[in-house]
Amino acid sequence: MNGYFDGIAPLKFDPNSSELAFRHYDPDEIVLGKRMEDHLRFAVAYWHSFAWEGGDPFGGRTFDRPWFSDSMEAAKAKADAAFQLFEILNAPYFCWHDADIRPEGATFAESRKNFEAIIDLFEEKMATSRTKLLWGTANMFSHRRFMSGASTNPDPDVYAWSAATVKLCLDATHRLGGENYVLWGGREGYETLLNTDMGQELDHMGRFLSMVVDYKHKIGFKGQILVEPKPQEPSKHQYDYDVATVYGFLKRFGLENEVKMNIEQGHAILAGHSFEHELALARELGILGSIDMNRNDYQSGWDTDQFPNNVPEVALAYYEILKAGGFTQGGTNFDAKIRRQSLDPVDLVAAHAGGMDTCARGLKAAAKMLEDGVLEDMRKERYSGWQTPEAQSMLGADLVTVAARVEAEGINPQPRSGRQEILENIVNRYV
Ligand code: XLS
Ligand code: NI
Ligand code: NI
């Protein structure tokens, strides 16, 4: 193949290499009885790596990619570059939005034709590539028609347009054998309550998601439907605020067994949570689906989507994922972009290589913590009082019965240490 990344050889696992290589990510290394590649299930995000132009609120495009234009020729050149990067990284998966891969047409039909032509091209490329589709999704936040939301837009025509868009993207995801379909509602929220009927918007969003789930079953799509929570940005308030909020929403519309979560590190931070908090809660609620791996700058209050490089943080995230039994259809999508001064093809390759190594180190540390079992033993010990028959019987008893125990049995609770520093010291041994 020749193209954008020419001169960069496919990356090899070589812990001692001074060249561009994986130093920790060995796809074939067995971790907890499974190949590392099958644990991590890495995906390259089309939008950040190929569609993003390097702009920020104060300046436009910094990158100079040969495919930056609105023609179908350019879209094809972009696809060529994408599949070349997948090969260099030996990436098992990729992800896209419709708007990342095709030029917008003058009408819905024209956009659809452009999109379908690129899906044809993907199908052709995927026949000889090892890279599969982790998930597809619809971009229903960039174009100005979506400025007041997609399914929650006050204009019913936008609701219809959004339905047509999701149908198209879900059909394409199904056709390419995608393992998940994601809905991130960037503008499903509001800018001001003064012009917003929150009750109506939530009803519409619930109805919309139910239609998507029904359609998934209708076409026999076996992938997971995933909602991606985020508290705000671009909207002032996003309805899918965090895992807990989305779970309440799913319960309300009877979708809690149909829809799972795609959880992103940066979004968790914006919601005032840690990544591991969101993952642990989703696991306990039975809705952990997949992750968007990245890192936020802790000093800036927005979604900086940097590649991960903090092993202790990543280790705690994979610890929660391993405790859930690992990914089934989900995976680790790098929803991460290089900085706008990182102009060169090699920067894109190095960013992914570093992110993959960081995740590999995190996964190995997490696996070792779980295998050694010290943390879980101490957690279990903390709750061991609940093992007695008296304690267990309280969980089926009424308030009067439980209350009566205190004086009848002379109960007088003695506080015990939570051992937080000791636990943190234990984690430090692994990371
Ligand atoms: C934006 C989101 C977006 C979703 C896919 O903050 O993370 O990239 O992952 O629409
Ligand atoms: Ni994301
Ligand atoms: Ni994000």
PDB file of C-alpha atoms and ligand atoms in Angstrom, residues 45 47-48 96-97 135 137-141 182-186 228-230 232-234 238 262 264 267 270 292 294 303 305 333 335, ligand 1:
ATOM      1  CA  ALA A  45     -11.742   6.733  16.047  1.00  0.00           C
ATOM      2  CA  TRP A  47     -13.296  11.535  13.649  1.00  0.00           C
ATOM      3  CA  HIS A  48     -10.290  12.536  15.728  1.00  0.00           C
ATOM      4  CA  TRP A  96     -17.021   6.251  12.695  1.00  0.00           C
ATOM      5  CA  HIS A  97     -19.775   8.849  12.519  1.00  0.00           C
ATOM      6  CA  TRP A 135     -19.233   0.699  16.365  1.00  0.00           C
ATOM      7  CA  THR A 137     -22.775   6.262  15.116  1.00  0.00           C
ATOM      8  CA  ALA A 138     -24.530   9.298  13.678  1.00  0.00           C
ATOM      9  CA  ASN A 139     -23.174  12.804  14.014  1.00  0.00           C
ATOM     10  CA  MET A 140     -26.289  14.705  15.062  1.00  0.00           C
ATOM     11  CA  PHE A 141     -24.522  17.695  16.597  1.00  0.00           C
ATOM     12  CA  VAL A 182     -23.535   4.211  19.857  1.00  0.00           C
ATOM     13  CA  LEU A 183     -25.787   7.170  20.616  1.00  0.00           C
ATOM     14  CA  TRP A 184     -24.087  10.177  22.127  1.00  0.00           C
ATOM     15  CA  GLY A 185     -26.538  13.034  22.526  1.00  0.00           C
ATOM     16  CA  GLY A 186     -24.244  16.045  22.403  1.00  0.00           C
ATOM     17  CA  GLU A 228     -22.666   7.530  25.904  1.00  0.00           C
ATOM     18  CA  PRO A 229     -23.173   9.802  28.926  1.00  0.00           C
ATOM     19  CA  LYS A 230     -21.664  13.282  29.215  1.00  0.00           C
ATOM     20  CA  GLN A 232     -22.411  19.065  29.177  1.00  0.00           C
ATOM     21  CA  GLU A 233     -20.449  20.376  26.198  1.00  0.00           C
ATOM     22  CA  PRO A 234     -21.555  21.338  23.644  1.00  0.00           C
ATOM     23  CA  GLN A 238     -26.926  17.223  28.503  1.00  0.00           C
ATOM     24  CA  ASN A 262     -20.291   3.544  26.406  1.00  0.00           C
ATOM     25  CA  GLU A 264     -15.665   7.872  28.439  1.00  0.00           C
ATOM     26  CA  HIS A 267     -16.904  12.663  30.351  1.00  0.00           C
ATOM     27  CA  LEU A 270     -16.603  16.474  33.561  1.00  0.00           C
ATOM     28  CA  ASP A 292     -14.070   5.591  25.091  1.00  0.00           C
ATOM     29  CA  ASN A 294      -8.892   9.179  26.642  1.00  0.00           C
ATOM     30  CA  ASP A 303     -13.306  17.567  27.081  1.00  0.00           C
ATOM     31  CA  ASP A 305      -9.771  14.167  24.487  1.00  0.00           C
ATOM     32  CA  ASN A 333     -12.076   3.060  21.505  1.00  0.00           C
ATOM     33  CA  ASP A 335     -11.833   8.811  21.508  1.00  0.00           C
TER      34      ASP A 335
HETATM   35  C1  XLS B   1     -17.948  13.668  22.356  1.00  0.00           C
HETATM   36  C2  XLS B   1     -18.183  12.231  22.293  1.00  0.00           C
HETATM   37  C3  XLS B   1     -18.248  11.653  20.888  1.00  0.00           C
HETATM   38  C4  XLS B   1     -18.865  10.288  20.940  1.00  0.00           C
HETATM   39  C5  XLS B   1     -19.376   9.799  19.628  1.00  0.00           C
HETATM   40  O1  XLS B   1     -17.617  14.218  23.403  1.00  0.00           O
HETATM   41  O2  XLS B   1     -17.212  11.594  23.053  1.00  0.00           O
HETATM   42  O3  XLS B   1     -16.988  11.640  20.320  1.00  0.00           O
HETATM   43  O4  XLS B   1     -17.971   9.351  21.441  1.00  0.00           O
HETATM   44  O5  XLS B   1     -20.355  10.611  19.093  1.00  0.00           O
END
